[in-house]
């Protein structure tokens, strides 16, 4: 088999990280979490004391960011400035401000280049076993890798996305936890969708709606789409 590139986009709470990782592990592919790169950029700016409202300073800092993405789907890691920030960047504090960094167009240009370099390294078989990569985010099917072999938009309705995030973050879906999750999911999607269109599928992109599906069912559907394309 020639190396395959699988692009998966979707809103927050659609299950795309879980599914992308599982697909990569199952097929022996590398896994790239591009959201983690925007989170790392946010962490790096704060770490360096850069004012997130200063677009030029943020862009300069991100261009100089010493970021290493470990793309093993069984143990993905984010290393920046020799620190393992894999867990740190999932904090509520980073989540609350990441969209501000991600809507900086200079930042997007820089990270797009780095994401393409990661994808190309796997596509040309220069690394791992040369079998390819699953990359997930908000603009992979449209901007970063519109030429991917497989392009999937993983969606889920608002209720399903809120319930998943509330359970993930707080362990239950009572009213208070749902309310606390609203900002993280709905506000962030609104802000993020001002720079990339991940709420509707672009031409040639297959939509998979996970609202009423268990993880295993979604995984089977996505694996089917990948198999059909190979
Ligand atoms: O997927 P995750 O929630 O970790 O993404 C964090 C943030 O990174 C998103 O809220 C969005 O602002 C940004 N992002 C992006 N483009 C991508 C992936 C993520 O703008 N391809």
Coordinates of C-alpha atoms in Angstrom, one line a residue, residues 63-191:
X63 CA 7.5 31.6 14.5
X64 CA 10.3 31.0 17.0
X65 CA 8.4 28.3 19.0
X66 CA 10.6 25.2 19.5
X67 CA 7.8 22.6 19.2
X68 CA 8.1 18.9 18.7
X69 CA 5.0 16.8 18.0
X70 CA 5.4 13.1 18.8
X71 CA 3.0 11.5 16.4
X72 CA 2.7 8.0 17.9
X73 CA -1.1 7.4 18.3
X74 CA -0.6 5.2 21.3
X75 CA 1.5 7.9 23.1
X76 CA 1.1 11.3 21.5
X77 CA 3.2 13.9 23.1
X78 CA 3.7 17.6 22.8
X79 CA 7.2 18.9 23.7
X80 CA 8.0 22.6 23.7
X81 CA 11.2 24.2 24.9
X82 CA 12.3 20.7 26.2
X83 CA 9.2 20.5 28.4
X84 CA 6.5 17.9 28.1
X85 CA 3.3 20.0 27.9
X86 CA 1.0 17.3 26.7
X87 CA -1.3 17.6 29.8
X88 CA -0.7 21.2 30.6
X89 CA -2.2 22.4 27.3
X90 CA -5.5 20.7 28.1
X91 CA -6.2 23.0 31.0
X92 CA -9.3 25.2 31.2
X93 CA -7.1 28.3 31.2
X94 CA -5.5 27.4 27.9
X95 CA -8.9 26.3 26.4
X96 CA -10.4 29.7 27.4
X97 CA -7.9 31.7 25.3
X98 CA -6.7 29.4 22.5
X99 CA -9.2 30.8 20.0
X100 CA -7.6 34.2 20.3
X101 CA -4.3 32.8 19.2
X102 CA -5.9 30.6 16.6
X103 CA -7.6 33.5 14.9
X104 CA -4.3 35.3 14.3
X105 CA -3.7 34.8 10.6
X106 CA 0.1 34.9 10.9
X107 CA -0.1 32.2 13.4
X108 CA -2.3 30.1 11.2
X109 CA 0.2 30.5 8.3
X110 CA 3.1 29.4 10.4
X111 CA 1.3 26.4 11.9
X112 CA -0.1 25.4 8.5
X113 CA 3.4 25.1 7.2
X114 CA 4.6 23.0 10.1
X115 CA 1.5 20.8 9.8
X116 CA 2.2 20.3 6.1
X117 CA 5.8 19.4 6.9
X118 CA 4.7 16.7 9.4
X119 CA 2.2 15.3 6.8
X120 CA 4.7 15.3 4.0
X121 CA 7.3 13.6 6.1
X122 CA 4.9 10.7 6.6
X123 CA 3.6 10.8 3.1
X124 CA 7.0 10.4 1.5
X125 CA 7.8 7.5 3.9
X126 CA 10.7 9.4 5.4
X127 CA 9.7 8.5 8.9
X128 CA 8.0 5.7 11.0
X129 CA 7.1 2.9 8.7
X130 CA 6.0 5.1 5.8
X131 CA 2.3 4.0 6.0
X132 CA 0.9 7.5 6.3
X133 CA -0.8 9.8 8.8
X134 CA -4.2 10.8 10.3
X135 CA -4.3 14.6 10.9
X136 CA -7.2 16.1 12.7
X137 CA -8.4 19.7 13.4
X138 CA -10.6 22.4 12.0
X139 CA -9.1 23.1 8.6
X140 CA -7.2 20.0 7.6
X141 CA -9.7 18.9 4.9
X142 CA -9.9 22.4 3.5
X143 CA -6.7 24.3 4.0
X144 CA -3.8 22.1 5.3
X145 CA -4.3 19.0 3.3
X146 CA -7.2 19.5 0.8
X147 CA -5.4 16.8 -1.3
X148 CA -5.6 14.1 1.4
X149 CA -6.7 10.7 0.2
X150 CA -9.5 10.6 2.7
X151 CA -11.3 13.7 4.0
X152 CA -13.9 13.4 6.7
X153 CA -16.0 15.9 8.6
X154 CA -17.0 14.4 12.0
X155 CA -20.1 16.1 13.3
X156 CA -22.5 15.7 16.2
X157 CA -25.4 17.8 17.3
X158 CA -25.1 20.4 20.0
X159 CA -26.7 18.3 22.8
X160 CA -24.4 15.3 22.1
X161 CA -21.3 17.5 22.0
X162 CA -22.1 19.2 25.2
X163 CA -23.0 16.0 27.0
X164 CA -19.7 14.4 25.9
X165 CA -17.6 17.3 27.1
X166 CA -19.4 17.6 30.4
X167 CA -18.9 13.9 31.1
X168 CA -15.3 14.1 30.1
X169 CA -14.5 17.2 32.2
X170 CA -16.8 16.7 35.2
X171 CA -17.8 13.1 35.2
X172 CA -21.5 13.8 34.9
X173 CA -24.0 15.7 32.8
X174 CA -26.1 17.5 35.4
X175 CA -27.3 21.1 34.6
X176 CA -24.4 22.9 36.3
X177 CA -21.9 20.8 34.4
X178 CA -23.6 21.4 31.1
X179 CA -23.7 25.1 31.7
X180 CA -20.0 25.1 32.6
X181 CA -19.3 23.3 29.3
X182 CA -21.2 25.7 27.1
X183 CA -18.5 28.3 26.9
X184 CA -15.8 25.7 26.2
X185 CA -17.9 24.1 23.4
X186 CA -20.3 26.6 21.8
X187 CA -18.5 29.9 22.3
X188 CA -15.3 28.4 21.1
X189 CA -16.8 26.9 18.0
X190 CA -18.4 30.3 17.3
X191 CA -15.0 32.0 17.6

